[in-house]
């Protein structure tokens, strides 16, 4: 039986831990991207219509 890197990644304990870590980092990157994108769009909308924001506070 050959012990290829792919077999090690999917069958050994340290390979599965590495796979979980890689997946977690990818999910975290997508979450941070969406969070920043949402806040940037909100900030741009507030800059485009500052009067509406001030009127809402009064």
PDB file of C-alpha atoms in Angstrom:
ATOM      1  CA  UNK A   1       0.000   0.000   0.000  1.00  0.00           C
ATOM      2  CA  UNK A   2       1.360   3.366  -0.996  1.00  0.00           C
ATOM      3  CA  UNK A   3       1.258   6.155   1.524  1.00  0.00           C
ATOM      4  CA  UNK A   4       0.564   9.138  -0.695  1.00  0.00           C
ATOM      5  CA  UNK A   5       0.058  12.638   0.681  1.00  0.00           C
ATOM      6  CA  UNK A   6      -3.654  12.408  -0.186  1.00  0.00           C
ATOM      7  CA  UNK A   7      -4.041   9.179   1.784  1.00  0.00           C
ATOM      8  CA  UNK A   8      -2.226  10.717   4.729  1.00  0.00           C
ATOM      9  CA  UNK A   9      -4.413  13.818   4.572  1.00  0.00           C
ATOM     10  CA  UNK A  10      -7.687  11.868   4.628  1.00  0.00           C
ATOM     11  CA  UNK A  11      -6.820   8.912   6.865  1.00  0.00           C
ATOM     12  CA  UNK A  12      -4.315   9.922   9.563  1.00  0.00           C
ATOM     13  CA  UNK A  13      -5.225  11.885  12.687  1.00  0.00           C
ATOM     14  CA  UNK A  14      -2.836  14.741  11.903  1.00  0.00           C
ATOM     15  CA  UNK A  15      -4.051  14.803   8.292  1.00  0.00           C
ATOM     16  CA  UNK A  16      -7.675  15.144   9.368  1.00  0.00           C
ATOM     17  CA  UNK A  17      -6.712  17.871  11.835  1.00  0.00           C
ATOM     18  CA  UNK A  18      -4.891  19.678   9.030  1.00  0.00           C
ATOM     19  CA  UNK A  19      -7.913  19.283   6.758  1.00  0.00           C
ATOM     20  CA  UNK A  20     -10.202  20.683   9.467  1.00  0.00           C
ATOM     21  CA  UNK A  21      -7.828  23.624  10.002  1.00  0.00           C
ATOM     22  CA  UNK A  22      -7.700  24.416   6.279  1.00  0.00           C
ATOM     23  CA  UNK A  23     -11.486  24.249   6.048  1.00  0.00           C
ATOM     24  CA  UNK A  24     -11.955  26.422   9.137  1.00  0.00           C
ATOM     25  CA  UNK A  25      -9.601  29.081   7.778  1.00  0.00           C
ATOM     26  CA  UNK A  26     -11.473  29.126   4.451  1.00  0.00           C
ATOM     27  CA  UNK A  27     -14.841  29.523   6.209  1.00  0.00           C
ATOM     28  CA  UNK A  28     -13.402  32.258   8.442  1.00  0.00           C
ATOM     29  CA  UNK A  29     -12.022  34.096   5.377  1.00  0.00           C
ATOM     30  CA  UNK A  30     -15.444  34.028   3.678  1.00  0.00           C
ATOM     31  CA  UNK A  31     -17.120  35.297   6.869  1.00  0.00           C
ATOM     32  CA  UNK A  32     -14.625  38.161   7.281  1.00  0.00           C
ATOM     33  CA  UNK A  33     -14.990  39.074   3.589  1.00  0.00           C
ATOM     34  CA  UNK A  34     -18.798  39.210   3.853  1.00  0.00           C
ATOM     35  CA  UNK A  35     -18.667  41.152   7.142  1.00  0.00           C
ATOM     36  CA  UNK A  36     -16.273  43.773   5.764  1.00  0.00           C
ATOM     37  CA  UNK A  37     -18.198  44.026   2.482  1.00  0.00           C
ATOM     38  CA  UNK A  38     -21.478  44.619   4.333  1.00  0.00           C
ATOM     39  CA  UNK A  39     -19.952  47.313   6.531  1.00  0.00           C
ATOM     40  CA  UNK A  40     -18.232  49.051   3.618  1.00  0.00           C
ATOM     41  CA  UNK A  41     -21.499  49.153   1.669  1.00  0.00           C
ATOM     42  CA  UNK A  42     -23.301  50.549   4.727  1.00  0.00           C
ATOM     43  CA  UNK A  43     -20.609  53.203   5.215  1.00  0.00           C
ATOM     44  CA  UNK A  44     -20.796  54.196   1.547  1.00  0.00           C
ATOM     45  CA  UNK A  45     -24.585  54.455   1.759  1.00  0.00           C
ATOM     46  CA  UNK A  46     -24.309  56.690   4.837  1.00  0.00           C
ATOM     47  CA  UNK A  47     -21.792  58.936   3.068  1.00  0.00           C
ATOM     48  CA  UNK A  48     -24.024  59.192   0.015  1.00  0.00           C
ATOM     49  CA  UNK A  49     -27.076  60.236   2.093  1.00  0.00           C
ATOM     50  CA  UNK A  50     -25.860  61.984   5.258  1.00  0.00           C
ATOM     51  CA  UNK A  51     -29.018  64.153   5.476  1.00  0.00           C
ATOM     52  CA  UNK A  52     -31.277  61.137   5.866  1.00  0.00           C
ATOM     53  CA  UNK A  53     -29.192  59.890   8.786  1.00  0.00           C
ATOM     54  CA  UNK A  54     -29.309  63.253  10.574  1.00  0.00           C
ATOM     55  CA  UNK A  55     -33.062  63.574   9.996  1.00  0.00           C
ATOM     56  CA  UNK A  56     -33.623  60.165  11.569  1.00  0.00           C
ATOM     57  CA  UNK A  57     -31.887  61.267  14.779  1.00  0.00           C
ATOM     58  CA  UNK A  58     -34.133  64.324  15.261  1.00  0.00           C
TER      59      UNK A  58
END
